[in-house]
Amino acid sequence: MAMRDLVSGGAACAVPGSSSSSNPLGALANALIGSSSKTQERLQEIPTATATASDGNLHAGMGEPFNAALPGSELEYMHPNAQGSEFLRGFHSMDQNRFSDAWDDIQRPQIPHFQGRTGPTNLPLEHARLQQDFDGPPQKVLSNFLHSFLHSGHGTIPFRPASLPVLGLSEGDKQCIRDRSSIMARHLFADKSEEFIHTQVNALLSSLDIDNDIRARGPIPGRFPELEEYWTESQHMKPLSGGADGWASEFSQQLVPHDNPNMWAQSFERQHGANGWASEFEHYLPLHLLFLEKSRVHIDADEYACLIFLAKFQEHLQLASVDQMRATGVPNLAAMEQTRMLAHTLAQNNDPKFQNSKFLQFVSKMSRGEITIEDNQFKPAGISAPGDWAAEYEQQHSGGRSWADQFSNEQASSDFPKDTMNTCLWQKANMFRSFTSMLRTFLLRFLVLIRDDILQSAKIFSDLTILTIQLSQGPHGWANEFATEHGQQGSTEDEWANEFSKLNVNDWSDEFERQVADGVLGDSSGDNWANAYDDYLNEQTALKQKSDASRGVYVFSDLNPYVGRPNPLKEGQELFRKGLLSEAVLALEAEVLKNPDNAEGWRLLGIAHAENDDDQQVDILDLLPLFSLRWTAIAAMMRAHEVDPTNLEVLLALGVSHTNELEQAAALKYLYSWLRHHPRYSTIAPPDQPENLYYADVSVYLDCNMHVNVHKLGYMFMVARLFNDAAKLSPEDADVHIVLGVLYNLSREYDKAIEAFQTSLKLKPRDYSLWNKLGATQANSVQSADAILAYQQALNLKPNYVRAWANMGISYANQGMYEDSIRYYVRALAMNPKADNAWQYLRISLSCASRNDMFEACDSRNLDILQKEFPMI
Amino acid sequence: MATQLKSDALMEQMKLHMSTDAGKELTKKIGLVYQINIAPKKIGFNEKSFVVDLKKGEVKEGAYEDGKPDATFSFTDDDFLKVASGKMNPQIAFMRGAIKIKGSISAAQKFTPDIFPKPSKM
């Protein structure tokens, strides 16, 4: 809930009379990022990390802008009535050069409970603390008091009113505290009764000598539905004009002259109090952030506050549906205004190192909303101010190559004199010279994206931030772990910094360039960073929603020209026969739309997909709830199965598809069903579920040295034995042998499978799909040369057999003949550009063949270029 | 007994692959020993270990006995398939927490999809 407050301005600290619906978080972000020249320095410092060799200086440099980043706040800071938390105040009072010490000092008294925190057991500790902290400067007292209020939520012990020394709170402060604490209380004690909430709040307020008048209690319950509404509206953005107008008009009420970005921060300050956020959200600190105190990441207090917000954001994201997030990817006017200001500010910076940092350029561009993520692609949003350096960059790198791509490129050889355990992220860490600046960068980006409502990208950066923290952990961190293992003297941050100071940091941007130019190690197709993350998010959401039923949900193509024609089935059959698979799919879709109970229509649709190599890709189906994608073979087949559960061809096709996906149990189920429903063989198959049967003949598996679930094994054997019996019953029945072959593929008894297919091929030599099955079996048992011959037979019979073309590519690639494999992949893709697997394999082959020049074409799925470059010989 | 993993099929193909020319190329090109721990659902639970020994050119089940592997990876079943087939970029997978890595960084970087033979579809 608090998240909504943040963005929709519901946090009740609005000064009466002023608009409370501006984006307070945006203002915070601006406060930290966009305001002064100090911030520019700060930003500048991030990519270039100039001059200094030790971390101490780095921090000192950061310490300064921190003060300035909240213009007008210094005074408020020193104001004894400021509702600031302990560590913020403590930080400021510390000598900047002892920043890290200050941090530690502040951390220790402040949050001792985190160290051992497991739950409510810390309450006694806090109460003890309560007593001893009630002396000292007023702001310290206040903040401790507030903290203990926050933490009283952990236990069931109600918060006790305490007699505090006079704190000298102003009316505004009091109001602020009252309102905010009420809301906080609702969050904290959401699972408790209203009574309890009121009691707690009253206790707090009376201790502080604040009137708890109706004003505080009354409007709040009413407020929430409004907030919900506002939030929902802004989330969905469907009434985009409505939402955006709302924002824009609110915005324009607060519109400040462009040349005074400080105004933002000031107005924010006015409304919400200096650094109020930190104390509010400390409560929400997730466990892994707690490691911060042990980690070697040194950040300042505002960043800490942001981290806390970030934690809340993460939490919120887990709850929010990806759907909504997608919707909020549309930039709203107000946010764009703000970002333009930022970009303008950045553009003022004439430092060429800064300007040339492609890293910053792209990220800024993205944060300006000029690039959005749609359909898993980076797309420019079509707005570019003339003379805009970011736009120029975009033009130069029209593939939307993200900094993340650069980020994930490998260095040609390891620059680490110590072969420290690591991943690419660590390798890139040296770019930043310390966990700290890396963290800072990510956090900064996160804030900017949050401000601009680009939540998906913000999520990426929030995860990065957390990852950084995790990785930087002291005793649990990887670096330490590795150091211990290898007896090296720890990769302390200082040592890293020392090492990196040996790098010529002036060439930072050059180094990036170089990495871009170097080959990609393992970068798969279309996978710039955010896209992959996108997929991940979608998968996670979809996984939760996935069930067998949903796997069978078919999504039809739009704009189907065959809809409305008199006999789409006939047309579909004709097209299928001719080998125009994609067209056949459309016609058959029209058919099943017209006659949903036409099993033949579904069956053929499924087969058409399978032959088009549109076979079930797990991730595509997982994305189905979110995108309208074409149906896949399995989905169509399952629909057919639904319509007619006894249709043997459907059952076989489903068995094959699941075998391809290595889904043993499902495949077995369908193949067994085939047997059960076959008029001739149903008597062989016992009517009850065979899973309880057990066969002891496991010898064939022992030489593979693999453990197998005994029951599954038994089941498989039993089914195989049944098929064998069936085959003996009618040796002329090719189908039985086909099913047997598929079965043996499942159990990886490839020789038997090959035998079975060859038998059936004698009976059905013109069955192209059979040749493909044979070939695939041979290929999977690494008899690639034979496989290619089989595929060739299949293609002779059916030249448009996409699957066979793709399989050819695979077989060549597996033999190391990458150039050839590329041709076959391209050929397959030309026939069916939607065969995602083939795109991925193509990219791998391109990489192996050192054809990195073609990566872009591959990533952008540009078949024209690829076909020109790799024609079939 | 451990359950059957989809990755079993891939590992088996890899095993056979090692005896081919292409497989032998791998040993020349990479020459490292990887241990791969694959869990059915969640990393760390019910793991099955494989050793992909690209020095000797072997694939075996079980933990590496002859010393320490150059790098050790932990995946879930599905994720391993994705990485091996190129659907998931290993570095991105790491950032997402889909892979856990231990050992030498340079060894880990060489663990890429192109090491693995691809399965063909019937």
JSON list of C-alpha atoms in Angstrom, two decimals, chain B residues 15-115:
[
{"chain": "B", "resi": 15, "resn": "LYS", "atom": "CA", "xyz": [28.27, -38.29, -23.43]},
{"chain": "B", "resi": 16, "resn": "LEU", "atom": "CA", "xyz": [27.84, -39.81, -26.82]},
{"chain": "B", "resi": 17, "resn": "HIS", "atom": "CA", "xyz": [28.89, -36.57, -28.40]},
{"chain": "B", "resi": 18, "resn": "MET", "atom": "CA", "xyz": [32.27, -36.74, -26.70]},
{"chain": "B", "resi": 19, "resn": "SER", "atom": "CA", "xyz": [33.33, -39.66, -28.78]},
{"chain": "B", "resi": 20, "resn": "THR", "atom": "CA", "xyz": [32.70, -37.83, -32.02]},
{"chain": "B", "resi": 21, "resn": "ASP", "atom": "CA", "xyz": [35.14, -35.54, -33.76]},
{"chain": "B", "resi": 22, "resn": "ALA", "atom": "CA", "xyz": [33.24, -32.51, -32.69]},
{"chain": "B", "resi": 23, "resn": "GLY", "atom": "CA", "xyz": [33.40, -33.69, -29.14]},
{"chain": "B", "resi": 24, "resn": "LYS", "atom": "CA", "xyz": [37.11, -34.18, -29.35]},
{"chain": "B", "resi": 25, "resn": "GLU", "atom": "CA", "xyz": [37.42, -30.67, -30.66]},
{"chain": "B", "resi": 26, "resn": "LEU", "atom": "CA", "xyz": [35.83, -29.51, -27.47]},
{"chain": "B", "resi": 27, "resn": "THR", "atom": "CA", "xyz": [38.48, -31.07, -25.35]},
{"chain": "B", "resi": 28, "resn": "LYS", "atom": "CA", "xyz": [41.10, -29.30, -27.36]},
{"chain": "B", "resi": 29, "resn": "LYS", "atom": "CA", "xyz": [39.27, -26.04, -27.32]},
{"chain": "B", "resi": 30, "resn": "ILE", "atom": "CA", "xyz": [38.29, -25.95, -23.69]},
{"chain": "B", "resi": 31, "resn": "GLY", "atom": "CA", "xyz": [40.11, -28.56, -21.71]},
{"chain": "B", "resi": 32, "resn": "LEU", "atom": "CA", "xyz": [38.39, -27.95, -18.42]},
{"chain": "B", "resi": 33, "resn": "VAL", "atom": "CA", "xyz": [36.40, -29.97, -15.96]},
{"chain": "B", "resi": 34, "resn": "TYR", "atom": "CA", "xyz": [32.93, -28.85, -15.04]},
{"chain": "B", "resi": 35, "resn": "GLN", "atom": "CA", "xyz": [30.68, -30.22, -12.42]},
{"chain": "B", "resi": 36, "resn": "ILE", "atom": "CA", "xyz": [27.02, -29.55, -12.94]},
{"chain": "B", "resi": 37, "resn": "ASN", "atom": "CA", "xyz": [24.51, -30.02, -10.16]},
{"chain": "B", "resi": 38, "resn": "ILE", "atom": "CA", "xyz": [20.99, -30.21, -11.38]},
{"chain": "B", "resi": 39, "resn": "ALA", "atom": "CA", "xyz": [17.98, -30.06, -9.12]},
{"chain": "B", "resi": 40, "resn": "PRO", "atom": "CA", "xyz": [14.50, -31.01, -10.23]},
{"chain": "B", "resi": 41, "resn": "LYS", "atom": "CA", "xyz": [12.72, -27.98, -8.85]},
{"chain": "B", "resi": 42, "resn": "LYS", "atom": "CA", "xyz": [14.84, -25.82, -6.64]},
{"chain": "B", "resi": 43, "resn": "ILE", "atom": "CA", "xyz": [18.56, -25.32, -6.59]},
{"chain": "B", "resi": 44, "resn": "GLY", "atom": "CA", "xyz": [20.18, -27.23, -3.81]},
{"chain": "B", "resi": 45, "resn": "PHE", "atom": "CA", "xyz": [17.42, -29.72, -3.27]},
{"chain": "B", "resi": 46, "resn": "ASN", "atom": "CA", "xyz": [17.66, -33.27, -4.47]},
{"chain": "B", "resi": 47, "resn": "GLU", "atom": "CA", "xyz": [20.52, -32.47, -6.75]},
{"chain": "B", "resi": 48, "resn": "LYS", "atom": "CA", "xyz": [22.04, -34.82, -9.22]},
{"chain": "B", "resi": 49, "resn": "SER", "atom": "CA", "xyz": [25.62, -34.17, -10.16]},
{"chain": "B", "resi": 50, "resn": "PHE", "atom": "CA", "xyz": [27.26, -34.64, -13.48]},
{"chain": "B", "resi": 51, "resn": "VAL", "atom": "CA", "xyz": [30.83, -34.19, -14.41]},
{"chain": "B", "resi": 52, "resn": "VAL", "atom": "CA", "xyz": [31.45, -32.87, -17.86]},
{"chain": "B", "resi": 53, "resn": "ASP", "atom": "CA", "xyz": [35.12, -33.55, -18.19]},
{"chain": "B", "resi": 54, "resn": "LEU", "atom": "CA", "xyz": [36.34, -31.69, -21.20]},
{"chain": "B", "resi": 55, "resn": "LYS", "atom": "CA", "xyz": [39.89, -32.67, -20.48]},
{"chain": "B", "resi": 56, "resn": "LYS", "atom": "CA", "xyz": [39.45, -36.37, -20.84]},
{"chain": "B", "resi": 57, "resn": "GLY", "atom": "CA", "xyz": [36.36, -36.10, -22.95]},
{"chain": "B", "resi": 58, "resn": "GLU", "atom": "CA", "xyz": [33.92, -37.84, -20.67]},
{"chain": "B", "resi": 59, "resn": "VAL", "atom": "CA", "xyz": [30.58, -37.28, -19.09]},
{"chain": "B", "resi": 60, "resn": "LYS", "atom": "CA", "xyz": [29.80, -39.06, -15.91]},
{"chain": "B", "resi": 61, "resn": "GLU", "atom": "CA", "xyz": [27.19, -38.94, -13.28]},
{"chain": "B", "resi": 62, "resn": "GLY", "atom": "CA", "xyz": [28.20, -38.17, -9.76]},
{"chain": "B", "resi": 63, "resn": "ALA", "atom": "CA", "xyz": [30.51, -35.67, -8.17]},
{"chain": "B", "resi": 64, "resn": "TYR", "atom": "CA", "xyz": [34.00, -35.16, -9.41]},
{"chain": "B", "resi": 65, "resn": "GLU", "atom": "CA", "xyz": [36.38, -37.45, -7.62]},
{"chain": "B", "resi": 66, "resn": "ASP", "atom": "CA", "xyz": [39.75, -36.72, -9.14]},
{"chain": "B", "resi": 67, "resn": "GLY", "atom": "CA", "xyz": [40.32, -33.39, -7.52]},
{"chain": "B", "resi": 68, "resn": "LYS", "atom": "CA", "xyz": [38.45, -30.19, -7.87]},
{"chain": "B", "resi": 69, "resn": "PRO", "atom": "CA", "xyz": [36.44, -29.21, -10.90]},
{"chain": "B", "resi": 70, "resn": "ASP", "atom": "CA", "xyz": [37.45, -26.01, -12.58]},
{"chain": "B", "resi": 71, "resn": "ALA", "atom": "CA", "xyz": [33.97, -24.68, -12.14]},
{"chain": "B", "resi": 72, "resn": "THR", "atom": "CA", "xyz": [30.82, -25.97, -10.54]},
{"chain": "B", "resi": 73, "resn": "PHE", "atom": "CA", "xyz": [27.38, -24.94, -11.63]},
{"chain": "B", "resi": 74, "resn": "SER", "atom": "CA", "xyz": [24.03, -25.44, -10.00]},
{"chain": "B", "resi": 75, "resn": "PHE", "atom": "CA", "xyz": [20.84, -25.26, -11.99]},
{"chain": "B", "resi": 76, "resn": "THR", "atom": "CA", "xyz": [17.31, -26.41, -11.96]},
{"chain": "B", "resi": 77, "resn": "ASP", "atom": "CA", "xyz": [16.36, -28.96, -14.56]},
{"chain": "B", "resi": 78, "resn": "ASP", "atom": "CA", "xyz": [14.47, -26.54, -16.74]},
{"chain": "B", "resi": 79, "resn": "ASP", "atom": "CA", "xyz": [17.05, -23.81, -16.51]},
{"chain": "B", "resi": 80, "resn": "PHE", "atom": "CA", "xyz": [19.85, -26.08, -17.50]},
{"chain": "B", "resi": 81, "resn": "LEU", "atom": "CA", "xyz": [17.98, -27.04, -20.64]},
{"chain": "B", "resi": 82, "resn": "LYS", "atom": "CA", "xyz": [17.38, -23.43, -21.42]},
{"chain": "B", "resi": 83, "resn": "VAL", "atom": "CA", "xyz": [20.99, -22.47, -21.04]},
{"chain": "B", "resi": 84, "resn": "ALA", "atom": "CA", "xyz": [22.22, -25.45, -22.98]},
{"chain": "B", "resi": 85, "resn": "SER", "atom": "CA", "xyz": [19.88, -24.77, -25.85]},
{"chain": "B", "resi": 86, "resn": "GLY", "atom": "CA", "xyz": [20.73, -21.10, -25.96]},
{"chain": "B", "resi": 87, "resn": "LYS", "atom": "CA", "xyz": [17.35, -19.92, -24.82]},
{"chain": "B", "resi": 88, "resn": "MET", "atom": "CA", "xyz": [18.85, -18.33, -21.80]},
{"chain": "B", "resi": 89, "resn": "ASN", "atom": "CA", "xyz": [22.01, -16.35, -21.72]},
{"chain": "B", "resi": 90, "resn": "PRO", "atom": "CA", "xyz": [24.18, -17.81, -18.98]},
{"chain": "B", "resi": 91, "resn": "GLN", "atom": "CA", "xyz": [25.24, -14.43, -17.70]},
{"chain": "B", "resi": 92, "resn": "ILE", "atom": "CA", "xyz": [21.75, -13.19, -17.49]},
{"chain": "B", "resi": 93, "resn": "ALA", "atom": "CA", "xyz": [20.77, -16.44, -15.90]},
{"chain": "B", "resi": 94, "resn": "PHE", "atom": "CA", "xyz": [23.36, -15.82, -13.27]},
{"chain": "B", "resi": 95, "resn": "MET", "atom": "CA", "xyz": [22.08, -12.36, -12.60]},
{"chain": "B", "resi": 96, "resn": "ARG", "atom": "CA", "xyz": [18.64, -13.75, -12.15]},
{"chain": "B", "resi": 97, "resn": "GLY", "atom": "CA", "xyz": [19.94, -16.27, -9.71]},
{"chain": "B", "resi": 98, "resn": "ALA", "atom": "CA", "xyz": [19.12, -19.12, -12.00]},
{"chain": "B", "resi": 99, "resn": "ILE", "atom": "CA", "xyz": [22.68, -20.35, -11.90]},
{"chain": "B", "resi": 100, "resn": "LYS", "atom": "CA", "xyz": [25.00, -20.68, -8.97]},
{"chain": "B", "resi": 101, "resn": "ILE", "atom": "CA", "xyz": [28.63, -20.76, -9.80]},
{"chain": "B", "resi": 102, "resn": "LYS", "atom": "CA", "xyz": [31.73, -21.69, -7.92]},
{"chain": "B", "resi": 103, "resn": "GLY", "atom": "CA", "xyz": [35.25, -21.85, -9.05]},
{"chain": "B", "resi": 104, "resn": "SER", "atom": "CA", "xyz": [37.33, -20.13, -11.63]},
{"chain": "B", "resi": 105, "resn": "ILE", "atom": "CA", "xyz": [35.84, -17.25, -13.45]},
{"chain": "B", "resi": 106, "resn": "SER", "atom": "CA", "xyz": [37.54, -17.92, -16.71]},
{"chain": "B", "resi": 107, "resn": "ALA", "atom": "CA", "xyz": [36.38, -21.48, -16.59]},
{"chain": "B", "resi": 108, "resn": "ALA", "atom": "CA", "xyz": [32.87, -20.38, -15.86]},
{"chain": "B", "resi": 109, "resn": "GLN", "atom": "CA", "xyz": [32.87, -18.00, -18.77]},
{"chain": "B", "resi": 110, "resn": "LYS", "atom": "CA", "xyz": [33.68, -20.74, -21.16]},
{"chain": "B", "resi": 111, "resn": "PHE", "atom": "CA", "xyz": [30.59, -22.63, -20.20]},
{"chain": "B", "resi": 112, "resn": "THR", "atom": "CA", "xyz": [28.39, -21.65, -23.05]},
{"chain": "B", "resi": 113, "resn": "PRO", "atom": "CA", "xyz": [25.54, -23.15, -24.99]},
{"chain": "B", "resi": 114, "resn": "ASP", "atom": "CA", "xyz": [27.72, -24.14, -27.87]},
{"chain": "B", "resi": 115, "resn": "ILE", "atom": "CA", "xyz": [29.40, -26.78, -25.79]}
]
